[in-house]
């Protein structure tokens, strides 16, 4: 699986959009970009994933650059409950493809 | 989305005892489950892959005789920490792959404290 690079930490004001970047310059053509988050002392939670088109669901939007070497997770209206560590993971899709490899992620702090 | 549960959510035990942690997929079947360990302020590290009906596969450096894994059914995997020591104190998390899309569903984790 390709390696990803994320900022260590970010702050965001409550109610504002949180934009979390991720670099994955060695991504392969069949690898997807996945985002998970982990709220303190809980198991990780799936947020969204995409291949090359931008994706949106009830939680977030995922913007992938045309060359697929980077992406941005957008939380449109951050709340205090969005404070968590966000992980960007690149891997081949498919449930039996194996485990997820977690990097250090970005610690997002949403402040009032 | 699919739900994965873990039991217990926390456990405190004495050094030298064994502790069993259960991971259940509540509304879907999982032929494969993954066990992770997370130490304070660190990221999740894969310990082993649990396979229904066959032996688990362990990551390098994880003692298979210490961390016993049993995947007896399509909805249950158990991790037993044998002869636990204080250095085994950690947050243990299991996950199961979804049916489609490649996402994984994680349990809420089990906090193990060995005194």
PDB file of C-alpha atoms in Angstrom:
ATOM      1  CA  UNK A   1       0.000   0.000   0.000  1.00  0.00           C
ATOM      2  CA  UNK A   2       1.186   3.498  -0.795  1.00  0.00           C
ATOM      3  CA  UNK A   3       2.471   5.711   1.988  1.00  0.00           C
ATOM      4  CA  UNK A   4       0.580   8.820   3.067  1.00  0.00           C
ATOM      5  CA  UNK A   5       1.728  12.077   4.663  1.00  0.00           C
ATOM      6  CA  UNK A   6      -0.556  14.168   6.861  1.00  0.00           C
ATOM      7  CA  UNK A   7       0.008  17.189   9.104  1.00  0.00           C
ATOM      8  CA  UNK A   8       0.410  16.236  12.733  1.00  0.00           C
ATOM      9  CA  UNK A   9      -2.303  18.538  14.011  1.00  0.00           C
ATOM     10  CA  UNK A  10      -4.821  21.169  12.957  1.00  0.00           C
ATOM     11  CA  UNK A  11      -7.245  23.499  14.676  1.00  0.00           C
ATOM     12  CA  UNK A  12     -10.642  24.522  13.398  1.00  0.00           C
ATOM     13  CA  UNK A  13     -13.284  26.889  14.733  1.00  0.00           C
ATOM     14  CA  UNK A  14     -16.653  25.363  15.500  1.00  0.00           C
ATOM     15  CA  UNK A  15     -19.077  25.845  12.615  1.00  0.00           C
ATOM     16  CA  UNK A  16     -16.345  26.421  10.074  1.00  0.00           C
ATOM     17  CA  UNK A  17     -15.193  23.980   7.430  1.00  0.00           C
ATOM     18  CA  UNK A  18     -12.298  21.712   8.364  1.00  0.00           C
ATOM     19  CA  UNK A  19     -10.012  20.862   5.457  1.00  0.00           C
ATOM     20  CA  UNK A  20      -7.636  17.997   6.159  1.00  0.00           C
ATOM     21  CA  UNK A  21      -4.931  17.385   3.540  1.00  0.00           C
ATOM     22  CA  UNK A  22      -3.191  14.148   2.669  1.00  0.00           C
ATOM     23  CA  UNK A  23      -0.325  13.484   0.310  1.00  0.00           C
ATOM     24  CA  UNK A  24      -0.057  10.106  -1.394  1.00  0.00           C
ATOM     25  CA  UNK A  25       2.335  10.711  -4.280  1.00  0.00           C
ATOM     26  CA  UNK A  26       3.139   6.995  -4.789  1.00  0.00           C
ATOM     27  CA  UNK A  27      -0.461   5.872  -5.111  1.00  0.00           C
ATOM     28  CA  UNK A  28      -1.078   3.137  -7.661  1.00  0.00           C
ATOM     29  CA  UNK A  29      -3.833   3.116 -10.244  1.00  0.00           C
ATOM     30  CA  UNK A  30      -5.920   0.534  -8.418  1.00  0.00           C
ATOM     31  CA  UNK A  31      -5.564   2.049  -4.953  1.00  0.00           C
ATOM     32  CA  UNK A  32      -8.340   3.935  -3.261  1.00  0.00           C
ATOM     33  CA  UNK A  33      -8.062   6.734  -0.723  1.00  0.00           C
ATOM     34  CA  UNK A  34      -9.830   5.951   2.554  1.00  0.00           C
ATOM     35  CA  UNK A  35     -10.453   8.231   5.504  1.00  0.00           C
ATOM     36  CA  UNK A  36     -11.123   7.075   9.026  1.00  0.00           C
ATOM     37  CA  UNK A  37     -11.243   8.939  12.297  1.00  0.00           C
ATOM     38  CA  UNK A  38     -10.719   7.923  15.885  1.00  0.00           C
ATOM     39  CA  UNK A  39     -12.320   9.810  18.690  1.00  0.00           C
ATOM     40  CA  UNK A  40     -10.445   9.475  21.956  1.00  0.00           C
ATOM     41  CA  UNK A  41     -10.714   6.006  23.534  1.00  0.00           C
ATOM     42  CA  UNK A  42     -12.988   4.678  20.799  1.00  0.00           C
ATOM     43  CA  UNK A  43     -12.497   2.413  17.809  1.00  0.00           C
ATOM     44  CA  UNK A  44     -11.852   4.034  14.418  1.00  0.00           C
ATOM     45  CA  UNK A  45     -14.834   5.072  12.336  1.00  0.00           C
ATOM     46  CA  UNK A  46     -15.050   4.885   8.559  1.00  0.00           C
ATOM     47  CA  UNK A  47     -15.743   8.261   6.953  1.00  0.00           C
ATOM     48  CA  UNK A  48     -15.440   8.064   3.190  1.00  0.00           C
ATOM     49  CA  UNK A  49     -13.365   6.680   0.346  1.00  0.00           C
ATOM     50  CA  UNK A  50     -12.771   7.377  -3.326  1.00  0.00           C
ATOM     51  CA  UNK A  51     -10.749   6.399  -6.350  1.00  0.00           C
ATOM     52  CA  UNK A  52     -10.477   9.485  -8.539  1.00  0.00           C
ATOM     53  CA  UNK A  53     -13.794  11.281  -8.526  1.00  0.00           C
ATOM     54  CA  UNK A  54     -14.799  13.578  -5.711  1.00  0.00           C
ATOM     55  CA  UNK A  55     -17.108  11.919  -3.226  1.00  0.00           C
ATOM     56  CA  UNK A  56     -19.645  13.231  -0.732  1.00  0.00           C
ATOM     57  CA  UNK A  57     -21.691  11.567   1.955  1.00  0.00           C
ATOM     58  CA  UNK A  58     -23.530  12.637   5.069  1.00  0.00           C
ATOM     59  CA  UNK A  59     -20.302  12.997   7.019  1.00  0.00           C
ATOM     60  CA  UNK A  60     -17.817  14.618   4.679  1.00  0.00           C
ATOM     61  CA  UNK A  61     -16.567  15.367   1.197  1.00  0.00           C
ATOM     62  CA  UNK A  62     -13.438  13.951  -0.374  1.00  0.00           C
ATOM     63  CA  UNK A  63     -11.592  15.927  -3.014  1.00  0.00           C
ATOM     64  CA  UNK A  64      -8.929  14.035  -4.957  1.00  0.00           C
ATOM     65  CA  UNK A  65      -6.564  15.904  -7.253  1.00  0.00           C
ATOM     66  CA  UNK A  66      -6.538  14.997 -10.914  1.00  0.00           C
ATOM     67  CA  UNK A  67      -3.111  13.358 -10.659  1.00  0.00           C
ATOM     68  CA  UNK A  68      -4.354  11.523  -7.523  1.00  0.00           C
ATOM     69  CA  UNK A  69      -1.207  12.421  -5.626  1.00  0.00           C
ATOM     70  CA  UNK A  70      -3.091  14.232  -2.898  1.00  0.00           C
ATOM     71  CA  UNK A  71      -6.545  14.587  -1.434  1.00  0.00           C
ATOM     72  CA  UNK A  72      -8.486  16.704   1.032  1.00  0.00           C
ATOM     73  CA  UNK A  73     -11.148  15.619   3.461  1.00  0.00           C
ATOM     74  CA  UNK A  74     -13.681  18.348   4.108  1.00  0.00           C
ATOM     75  CA  UNK A  75     -15.954  18.501   7.131  1.00  0.00           C
ATOM     76  CA  UNK A  76     -18.298  21.283   6.010  1.00  0.00           C
ATOM     77  CA  UNK A  77     -19.463  22.495   9.421  1.00  0.00           C
ATOM     78  CA  UNK A  78     -17.183  21.192  12.121  1.00  0.00           C
ATOM     79  CA  UNK A  79     -18.597  20.593  15.580  1.00  0.00           C
ATOM     80  CA  UNK A  80     -16.873  19.895  18.880  1.00  0.00           C
ATOM     81  CA  UNK A  81     -17.718  16.221  18.403  1.00  0.00           C
ATOM     82  CA  UNK A  82     -15.534  16.150  15.295  1.00  0.00           C
ATOM     83  CA  UNK A  83     -12.438  16.504  17.473  1.00  0.00           C
ATOM     84  CA  UNK A  84     -10.500  13.330  16.688  1.00  0.00           C
ATOM     85  CA  UNK A  85      -7.467  11.879  14.938  1.00  0.00           C
ATOM     86  CA  UNK A  86      -8.109  11.568  11.213  1.00  0.00           C
ATOM     87  CA  UNK A  87      -6.330   8.891   9.221  1.00  0.00           C
ATOM     88  CA  UNK A  88      -5.788   8.939   5.473  1.00  0.00           C
ATOM     89  CA  UNK A  89      -5.096   5.422   4.172  1.00  0.00           C
ATOM     90  CA  UNK A  90      -4.369   4.273   0.649  1.00  0.00           C
ATOM     91  CA  UNK A  91      -5.088   0.692  -0.301  1.00  0.00           C
ATOM     92  CA  UNK A  92      -6.615  -1.600  -2.862  1.00  0.00           C
ATOM     93  CA  UNK A  93     -10.368  -1.902  -2.353  1.00  0.00           C
ATOM     94  CA  UNK A  94     -12.028  -5.153  -1.411  1.00  0.00           C
ATOM     95  CA  UNK A  95     -13.005  -6.588   1.904  1.00  0.00           C
ATOM     96  CA  UNK A  96     -10.592  -9.474   1.769  1.00  0.00           C
ATOM     97  CA  UNK A  97      -7.605  -7.454   0.778  1.00  0.00           C
ATOM     98  CA  UNK A  98      -6.246  -7.314   4.275  1.00  0.00           C
ATOM     99  CA  UNK A  99      -5.851  -5.021   7.188  1.00  0.00           C
ATOM    100  CA  UNK A 100      -5.528  -1.266   7.236  1.00  0.00           C
ATOM    101  CA  UNK A 101      -2.141   0.277   7.908  1.00  0.00           C
ATOM    102  CA  UNK A 102      -2.511   3.300  10.140  1.00  0.00           C
ATOM    103  CA  UNK A 103      -0.038   6.152  10.097  1.00  0.00           C
ATOM    104  CA  UNK A 104       0.058   8.859  12.722  1.00  0.00           C
ATOM    105  CA  UNK A 105      -2.884  10.779  11.292  1.00  0.00           C
ATOM    106  CA  UNK A 106      -3.913  14.379  11.891  1.00  0.00           C
ATOM    107  CA  UNK A 107      -5.204  15.402  15.282  1.00  0.00           C
ATOM    108  CA  UNK A 108      -8.061  17.818  14.590  1.00  0.00           C
ATOM    109  CA  UNK A 109      -9.103  20.044  17.449  1.00  0.00           C
ATOM    110  CA  UNK A 110     -12.393  21.863  16.952  1.00  0.00           C
ATOM    111  CA  UNK A 111     -12.562  24.864  19.231  1.00  0.00           C
ATOM    112  CA  UNK A 112     -15.606  26.872  20.324  1.00  0.00           C
TER     113      UNK A 112
ATOM    114  CA  UNK B   1     -23.590   0.688   8.649  1.00  0.00           C
ATOM    115  CA  UNK B   2     -22.440  -2.654   9.981  1.00  0.00           C
ATOM    116  CA  UNK B   3     -21.847  -2.972  13.706  1.00  0.00           C
ATOM    117  CA  UNK B   4     -18.981  -4.680  15.484  1.00  0.00           C
ATOM    118  CA  UNK B   5     -19.112  -5.127  19.229  1.00  0.00           C
ATOM    119  CA  UNK B   6     -16.431  -5.981  21.751  1.00  0.00           C
ATOM    120  CA  UNK B   7     -16.703  -7.373  25.225  1.00  0.00           C
ATOM    121  CA  UNK B   8     -15.636  -6.370  27.758  1.00  0.00           C
ATOM    122  CA  UNK B   9     -15.116  -2.661  27.166  1.00  0.00           C
ATOM    123  CA  UNK B  10     -12.535  -2.581  29.920  1.00  0.00           C
ATOM    124  CA  UNK B  11     -10.864  -5.087  32.188  1.00  0.00           C
ATOM    125  CA  UNK B  12      -8.394  -4.947  35.042  1.00  0.00           C
ATOM    126  CA  UNK B  13      -6.530  -8.100  35.945  1.00  0.00           C
ATOM    127  CA  UNK B  14      -3.618  -9.269  38.022  1.00  0.00           C
ATOM    128  CA  UNK B  15      -0.286 -10.127  36.481  1.00  0.00           C
ATOM    129  CA  UNK B  16      -0.117 -13.764  35.431  1.00  0.00           C
ATOM    130  CA  UNK B  17      -3.809 -14.219  34.730  1.00  0.00           C
ATOM    131  CA  UNK B  18      -5.462 -14.695  31.347  1.00  0.00           C
ATOM    132  CA  UNK B  19      -8.028 -12.396  29.794  1.00  0.00           C
ATOM    133  CA  UNK B  20     -10.431 -13.163  26.949  1.00  0.00           C
ATOM    134  CA  UNK B  21     -11.756 -10.436  24.667  1.00  0.00           C
ATOM    135  CA  UNK B  22     -14.676 -11.108  22.333  1.00  0.00           C
ATOM    136  CA  UNK B  23     -15.312  -9.446  18.985  1.00  0.00           C
ATOM    137  CA  UNK B  24     -18.687  -9.918  17.320  1.00  0.00           C
ATOM    138  CA  UNK B  25     -20.091  -8.798  13.992  1.00  0.00           C
ATOM    139  CA  UNK B  26     -23.705  -8.094  14.882  1.00  0.00           C
ATOM    140  CA  UNK B  27     -25.505  -7.859  11.561  1.00  0.00           C
ATOM    141  CA  UNK B  28     -23.142  -9.405   9.064  1.00  0.00           C
ATOM    142  CA  UNK B  29     -20.824 -12.349   8.701  1.00  0.00           C
ATOM    143  CA  UNK B  30     -17.074 -11.989   8.759  1.00  0.00           C
ATOM    144  CA  UNK B  31     -14.766 -14.749   7.611  1.00  0.00           C
ATOM    145  CA  UNK B  32     -11.863 -12.494   8.481  1.00  0.00           C
ATOM    146  CA  UNK B  33     -11.371 -10.212  11.452  1.00  0.00           C
ATOM    147  CA  UNK B  34      -8.375  -8.162  12.457  1.00  0.00           C
ATOM    148  CA  UNK B  35      -6.952  -7.514  15.908  1.00  0.00           C
ATOM    149  CA  UNK B  36      -5.088  -4.296  16.609  1.00  0.00           C
ATOM    150  CA  UNK B  37      -3.322  -2.943  19.653  1.00  0.00           C
ATOM    151  CA  UNK B  38      -2.904   0.711  20.496  1.00  0.00           C
ATOM    152  CA  UNK B  39      -0.594   2.089  23.169  1.00  0.00           C
ATOM    153  CA  UNK B  40      -1.140   5.594  24.578  1.00  0.00           C
ATOM    154  CA  UNK B  41      -0.508   8.390  22.076  1.00  0.00           C
ATOM    155  CA  UNK B  42       0.367   5.895  19.368  1.00  0.00           C
ATOM    156  CA  UNK B  43      -1.398   4.653  16.277  1.00  0.00           C
ATOM    157  CA  UNK B  44      -3.077   1.299  15.826  1.00  0.00           C
ATOM    158  CA  UNK B  45      -0.769  -1.615  15.139  1.00  0.00           C
ATOM    159  CA  UNK B  46      -2.009  -4.848  13.612  1.00  0.00           C
ATOM    160  CA  UNK B  47      -1.416  -7.870  15.799  1.00  0.00           C
ATOM    161  CA  UNK B  48      -3.037 -10.663  13.864  1.00  0.00           C
ATOM    162  CA  UNK B  49      -5.574 -11.681  11.279  1.00  0.00           C
ATOM    163  CA  UNK B  50      -8.293 -14.018  12.465  1.00  0.00           C
ATOM    164  CA  UNK B  51      -9.648 -16.476   9.900  1.00  0.00           C
ATOM    165  CA  UNK B  52     -12.860 -18.419  10.424  1.00  0.00           C
ATOM    166  CA  UNK B  53     -12.184 -22.124  10.497  1.00  0.00           C
ATOM    167  CA  UNK B  54      -8.424 -21.865  10.245  1.00  0.00           C
ATOM    168  CA  UNK B  55      -5.411 -20.642  12.150  1.00  0.00           C
ATOM    169  CA  UNK B  56      -4.795 -16.983  12.699  1.00  0.00           C
ATOM    170  CA  UNK B  57      -1.841 -15.274  11.072  1.00  0.00           C
ATOM    171  CA  UNK B  58       0.308 -13.136  13.324  1.00  0.00           C
ATOM    172  CA  UNK B  59       2.395 -10.099  12.581  1.00  0.00           C
ATOM    173  CA  UNK B  60       6.113 -10.234  13.144  1.00  0.00           C
ATOM    174  CA  UNK B  61       6.983  -9.825  16.777  1.00  0.00           C
ATOM    175  CA  UNK B  62       3.585 -10.900  18.108  1.00  0.00           C
ATOM    176  CA  UNK B  63       3.779 -14.095  20.162  1.00  0.00           C
ATOM    177  CA  UNK B  64       1.098 -16.493  18.994  1.00  0.00           C
ATOM    178  CA  UNK B  65       1.327 -18.551  22.170  1.00  0.00           C
ATOM    179  CA  UNK B  66       0.662 -15.484  24.260  1.00  0.00           C
ATOM    180  CA  UNK B  67      -2.116 -13.973  22.187  1.00  0.00           C
ATOM    181  CA  UNK B  68      -4.457 -16.839  21.360  1.00  0.00           C
ATOM    182  CA  UNK B  69      -7.013 -16.184  18.666  1.00  0.00           C
ATOM    183  CA  UNK B  70     -10.062 -18.310  17.964  1.00  0.00           C
ATOM    184  CA  UNK B  71     -12.478 -17.555  15.136  1.00  0.00           C
ATOM    185  CA  UNK B  72     -15.059 -20.218  15.832  1.00  0.00           C
ATOM    186  CA  UNK B  73     -17.960 -18.802  13.867  1.00  0.00           C
ATOM    187  CA  UNK B  74     -18.699 -16.275  11.156  1.00  0.00           C
ATOM    188  CA  UNK B  75     -19.673 -13.680  13.732  1.00  0.00           C
ATOM    189  CA  UNK B  76     -17.257 -14.233  16.615  1.00  0.00           C
ATOM    190  CA  UNK B  77     -13.523 -13.965  17.099  1.00  0.00           C
ATOM    191  CA  UNK B  78     -11.841 -14.097  20.486  1.00  0.00           C
ATOM    192  CA  UNK B  79      -8.443 -12.876  21.624  1.00  0.00           C
ATOM    193  CA  UNK B  80      -7.042 -14.379  24.808  1.00  0.00           C
ATOM    194  CA  UNK B  81      -4.093 -12.681  26.429  1.00  0.00           C
ATOM    195  CA  UNK B  82      -2.401 -15.452  28.395  1.00  0.00           C
ATOM    196  CA  UNK B  83      -0.244 -14.846  31.442  1.00  0.00           C
ATOM    197  CA  UNK B  84      -0.781 -11.131  31.137  1.00  0.00           C
ATOM    198  CA  UNK B  85       1.892  -8.721  32.336  1.00  0.00           C
ATOM    199  CA  UNK B  86       1.809  -4.967  32.880  1.00  0.00           C
ATOM    200  CA  UNK B  87       3.441  -4.377  29.488  1.00  0.00           C
ATOM    201  CA  UNK B  88       0.384  -5.990  27.870  1.00  0.00           C
ATOM    202  CA  UNK B  89      -1.748  -3.135  29.174  1.00  0.00           C
ATOM    203  CA  UNK B  90      -3.155  -1.500  26.068  1.00  0.00           C
ATOM    204  CA  UNK B  91      -6.248  -0.694  24.038  1.00  0.00           C
ATOM    205  CA  UNK B  92      -7.251  -3.714  21.950  1.00  0.00           C
ATOM    206  CA  UNK B  93      -9.458  -3.150  18.918  1.00  0.00           C
ATOM    207  CA  UNK B  94     -10.943  -5.582  16.420  1.00  0.00           C
ATOM    208  CA  UNK B  95     -12.310  -4.924  12.961  1.00  0.00           C
ATOM    209  CA  UNK B  96     -14.163  -6.750  10.240  1.00  0.00           C
ATOM    210  CA  UNK B  97     -14.320  -5.977   6.522  1.00  0.00           C
ATOM    211  CA  UNK B  98     -17.622  -4.884   5.046  1.00  0.00           C
ATOM    212  CA  UNK B  99     -19.347  -6.838   2.331  1.00  0.00           C
ATOM    213  CA  UNK B 100     -18.516  -4.323  -0.361  1.00  0.00           C
ATOM    214  CA  UNK B 101     -16.570  -1.163  -0.879  1.00  0.00           C
ATOM    215  CA  UNK B 102     -13.508  -2.137   1.069  1.00  0.00           C
ATOM    216  CA  UNK B 103     -14.335  -0.268   4.252  1.00  0.00           C
ATOM    217  CA  UNK B 104     -13.761  -1.891   7.605  1.00  0.00           C
ATOM    218  CA  UNK B 105     -15.904  -1.701  10.682  1.00  0.00           C
ATOM    219  CA  UNK B 106     -14.232  -1.384  14.037  1.00  0.00           C
ATOM    220  CA  UNK B 107     -15.309  -2.420  17.464  1.00  0.00           C
ATOM    221  CA  UNK B 108     -15.333   0.122  20.292  1.00  0.00           C
ATOM    222  CA  UNK B 109     -12.162  -1.320  21.772  1.00  0.00           C
ATOM    223  CA  UNK B 110     -11.230  -3.023  25.043  1.00  0.00           C
ATOM    224  CA  UNK B 111      -9.029  -1.274  27.580  1.00  0.00           C
ATOM    225  CA  UNK B 112      -6.834  -3.849  29.345  1.00  0.00           C
ATOM    226  CA  UNK B 113      -4.968  -2.891  32.487  1.00  0.00           C
ATOM    227  CA  UNK B 114      -2.675  -5.458  34.040  1.00  0.00           C
ATOM    228  CA  UNK B 115      -1.624  -4.750  37.603  1.00  0.00           C
TER     229      UNK B 115
END
